[in-house]
Amino acid sequence: MPAQFLINIMIAILWTLLMDEDAFYLSTFIGGYLIGIGILFMMHRFFGAKFYLLRIYSTIRLLFIFISELAQSSLLIIKQILSPKLNIKPGIFTYEHSMEGAYELTTLALLLTLTPGSVVMEVSPDGKVFYIHAMDVEESRDTVLRSIKTFEKAIMEVTRG
C-alpha cells in the first residue's frame, strides 16, 4: 500500500513538472494525482497487493461501523440506566475469534472495550479466546456477538486486503 501511494504522488509530481506552467498550481497536482489513480488502478495487479484506495475505503467503513455500534450500545445503556428498576444480570462469557496477529487481536479487543456494555477482561494464553464481561448477559450477549462478527469482518478487510 505505501508503495502504491508513493508512486501515485510521484506521478502527480511528474505531471505537475511536465505541464510547463510558470508556477505550481494545486489544480494541476490534483489532476496528476487523479491520473495516477487511474494508472495505478489499471496496474495494481502487478504490485501483488490490493489497490490502496480500497484499503482506505475499508478503514473509513470500519470507523463508521464502530460509530454505529457505539451509538446503538449507548442507547441500550441509557435505556437500562433510565429504567425505574435496574433489571440486569451481568456475566462473563467466552468467544473464540478468528483474528490473526497481534494487530488484529488488539484492534478487536479495543473496539469491543470501547463499546459500552461489554469489556474484554482477558485473552487466553494462546490468544484465540476472549473472556468478555457483559452488562446484561441475557439481553446483550447476542448483540455483543453480532458486534464482534461485524468488527471481525471489517478488521479483516482492512488488514488482510
Short mmCIF file of C-alpha atoms in Angstrom, two decimals:
data_model
loop_
_atom_site.label_atom_id
_atom_site.label_comp_id
_atom_site.label_asym_id
_atom_site.label_seq_id
_atom_site.Cartn_x
_atom_site.Cartn_y
_atom_site.Cartn_z
CA MET A 1 0.00 0.00 0.00
CA PRO A 2 2.69 2.61 0.81
CA ALA A 3 4.46 1.83 -2.46
CA GLN A 4 1.31 2.46 -4.48
CA PHE A 5 0.67 5.73 -2.68
CA LEU A 6 4.25 6.93 -3.24
CA ILE A 7 4.08 6.01 -6.92
CA ASN A 8 0.83 7.94 -7.17
CA ILE A 9 2.46 11.01 -5.60
CA MET A 10 5.42 10.68 -7.99
CA ILE A 11 3.06 10.54 -10.98
CA ALA A 12 1.34 13.69 -9.70
CA ILE A 13 4.68 15.49 -9.26
CA LEU A 14 5.84 14.44 -12.73
CA TRP A 15 2.53 15.58 -14.19
CA THR A 16 2.94 18.96 -12.48
CA LEU A 17 6.54 19.35 -13.73
CA LEU A 18 5.71 18.35 -17.30
CA MET A 19 2.79 20.78 -17.61
CA ASP A 20 5.12 23.71 -18.44
CA GLU A 21 3.44 26.25 -16.18
CA ASP A 22 5.06 29.32 -14.64
CA ALA A 23 4.12 28.41 -11.07
CA PHE A 24 2.93 25.46 -9.01
CA TYR A 25 -0.83 25.08 -9.25
CA LEU A 26 -2.65 22.78 -6.87
CA SER A 27 -5.24 22.01 -9.53
CA THR A 28 -2.52 20.62 -11.81
CA PHE A 29 -1.15 18.48 -8.98
CA ILE A 30 -4.64 17.15 -8.17
CA GLY A 31 -5.20 16.41 -11.86
CA GLY A 32 -1.94 14.46 -11.91
CA TYR A 33 -2.95 12.64 -8.74
CA LEU A 34 -6.26 11.60 -10.32
CA ILE A 35 -4.46 10.44 -13.46
CA GLY A 36 -2.09 8.48 -11.21
CA ILE A 37 -5.07 6.83 -9.52
CA GLY A 38 -6.31 5.69 -12.92
CA ILE A 39 -2.88 4.37 -13.94
CA LEU A 40 -2.37 2.54 -10.64
CA PHE A 41 -5.87 1.08 -10.72
CA MET A 42 -5.17 -0.42 -14.14
CA MET A 43 -1.78 -1.75 -12.99
CA HIS A 44 -2.47 -2.72 -9.35
CA ARG A 45 -2.44 -6.44 -10.08
CA PHE A 46 1.28 -6.19 -10.89
CA PHE A 47 2.03 -4.94 -7.36
CA GLY A 48 0.79 -8.15 -5.75
CA ALA A 49 -1.45 -6.20 -3.38
CA LYS A 50 -4.93 -4.79 -3.31
CA PHE A 51 -5.47 -1.31 -4.75
CA TYR A 52 -4.58 1.10 -1.94
CA LEU A 53 -7.73 3.23 -2.15
CA LEU A 54 -9.83 0.13 -1.40
CA ARG A 55 -7.97 -0.31 1.89
CA ILE A 56 -8.56 3.35 2.75
CA TYR A 57 -12.25 2.82 1.94
CA SER A 58 -12.30 -0.24 4.23
CA THR A 59 -10.70 1.76 7.05
CA ILE A 60 -13.30 4.52 6.75
CA ARG A 61 -16.03 1.87 6.66
CA LEU A 62 -14.64 0.30 9.88
CA LEU A 63 -14.75 3.72 11.53
CA PHE A 64 -18.42 4.18 10.58
CA ILE A 65 -19.28 0.66 11.77
CA PHE A 66 -17.67 1.46 15.12
CA ILE A 67 -19.57 4.74 15.42
CA SER A 68 -22.83 2.96 14.60
CA GLU A 69 -22.21 0.18 17.14
CA LEU A 70 -21.17 2.75 19.74
CA ALA A 71 -24.40 4.72 19.24
CA GLN A 72 -26.58 1.60 19.40
CA SER A 73 -24.95 0.26 22.54
CA SER A 74 -25.00 3.69 24.17
CA LEU A 75 -28.76 3.90 23.60
CA LEU A 76 -29.13 0.46 25.18
CA ILE A 77 -27.10 1.57 28.22
CA ILE A 78 -29.13 4.78 28.53
CA LYS A 79 -32.33 2.72 28.40
CA GLN A 80 -31.04 0.47 31.18
CA ILE A 81 -29.93 3.40 33.33
CA LEU A 82 -33.16 5.36 32.98
CA SER A 83 -35.43 2.42 33.73
CA PRO A 84 -37.02 2.66 37.19
CA LYS A 85 -35.85 -0.78 38.25
CA LEU A 86 -32.37 -1.96 37.39
CA ASN A 87 -33.07 -5.39 35.94
CA ILE A 88 -29.72 -6.62 34.68
CA LYS A 89 -27.77 -9.82 35.10
CA PRO A 90 -24.08 -9.16 34.49
CA GLY A 91 -21.93 -12.08 33.49
CA ILE A 92 -18.89 -13.36 31.68
CA PHE A 93 -18.84 -15.40 28.50
CA THR A 94 -16.14 -16.62 26.14
CA TYR A 95 -15.74 -16.00 22.45
CA GLU A 96 -13.33 -17.78 20.14
CA HIS A 97 -12.31 -15.34 17.43
CA SER A 98 -10.65 -15.81 14.05
CA MET A 99 -8.15 -12.93 14.23
CA GLU A 100 -4.53 -13.50 13.24
CA GLY A 101 -1.66 -11.45 14.56
CA ALA A 102 -1.33 -9.02 17.41
CA TYR A 103 -2.59 -6.03 15.41
CA GLU A 104 -5.93 -7.62 14.54
CA LEU A 105 -6.36 -9.06 18.03
CA THR A 106 -5.64 -5.74 19.74
CA THR A 107 -7.89 -3.81 17.40
CA LEU A 108 -10.83 -6.15 18.01
CA ALA A 109 -10.32 -6.10 21.79
CA LEU A 110 -10.13 -2.29 21.87
CA LEU A 111 -13.21 -1.84 19.69
CA LEU A 112 -15.18 -4.16 21.97
CA THR A 113 -13.94 -2.46 25.12
CA LEU A 114 -14.81 0.98 23.77
CA THR A 115 -18.36 -0.19 23.07
CA PRO A 116 -20.45 0.41 26.22
CA GLY A 117 -21.85 -2.62 27.99
CA SER A 118 -19.03 -5.01 27.18
CA VAL A 119 -15.42 -5.29 28.30
CA VAL A 120 -12.75 -7.73 27.17
CA MET A 121 -11.44 -8.88 30.53
CA GLU A 122 -8.78 -11.32 29.42
CA VAL A 123 -7.33 -13.05 26.42
CA SER A 124 -6.38 -16.71 26.67
CA PRO A 125 -2.65 -17.57 26.65
CA ASP A 126 -2.86 -18.87 23.08
CA GLY A 127 -4.63 -15.63 22.04
CA LYS A 128 -7.66 -17.33 20.49
CA VAL A 129 -10.32 -16.84 23.17
CA PHE A 130 -11.71 -13.63 24.66
CA TYR A 131 -13.28 -13.54 28.10
CA ILE A 132 -15.92 -10.84 27.81
CA HIS A 133 -17.90 -9.22 30.62
CA ALA A 134 -21.35 -8.07 29.54
CA MET A 135 -23.58 -5.73 31.50
CA ASP A 136 -26.66 -7.85 30.85
CA VAL A 137 -25.74 -11.31 29.61
CA GLU A 138 -29.29 -12.42 28.84
CA GLU A 139 -30.12 -9.42 26.67
CA SER A 140 -26.83 -8.12 25.36
CA ARG A 141 -24.92 -11.35 24.66
CA ASP A 142 -26.45 -11.71 21.19
CA THR A 143 -25.87 -8.03 20.49
CA VAL A 144 -22.24 -8.27 21.57
CA LEU A 145 -21.71 -11.39 19.44
CA ARG A 146 -23.25 -9.65 16.42
CA SER A 147 -20.96 -6.66 17.01
CA ILE A 148 -17.92 -8.92 17.29
CA LYS A 149 -18.69 -10.64 14.00
CA THR A 150 -19.22 -7.28 12.29
CA PHE A 151 -15.96 -5.92 13.69
CA GLU A 152 -14.05 -9.08 12.74
CA LYS A 153 -15.19 -8.88 9.13
CA ALA A 154 -14.35 -5.18 8.86
CA ILE A 155 -10.94 -5.58 10.52
CA MET A 156 -10.04 -8.44 8.18
CA GLU A 157 -10.97 -6.27 5.18
CA VAL A 158 -8.59 -3.59 6.39
CA THR A 159 -5.64 -5.73 7.45
CA ARG A 160 -5.72 -8.67 5.07
CA GLY A 161 -6.81 -6.78 1.99
#
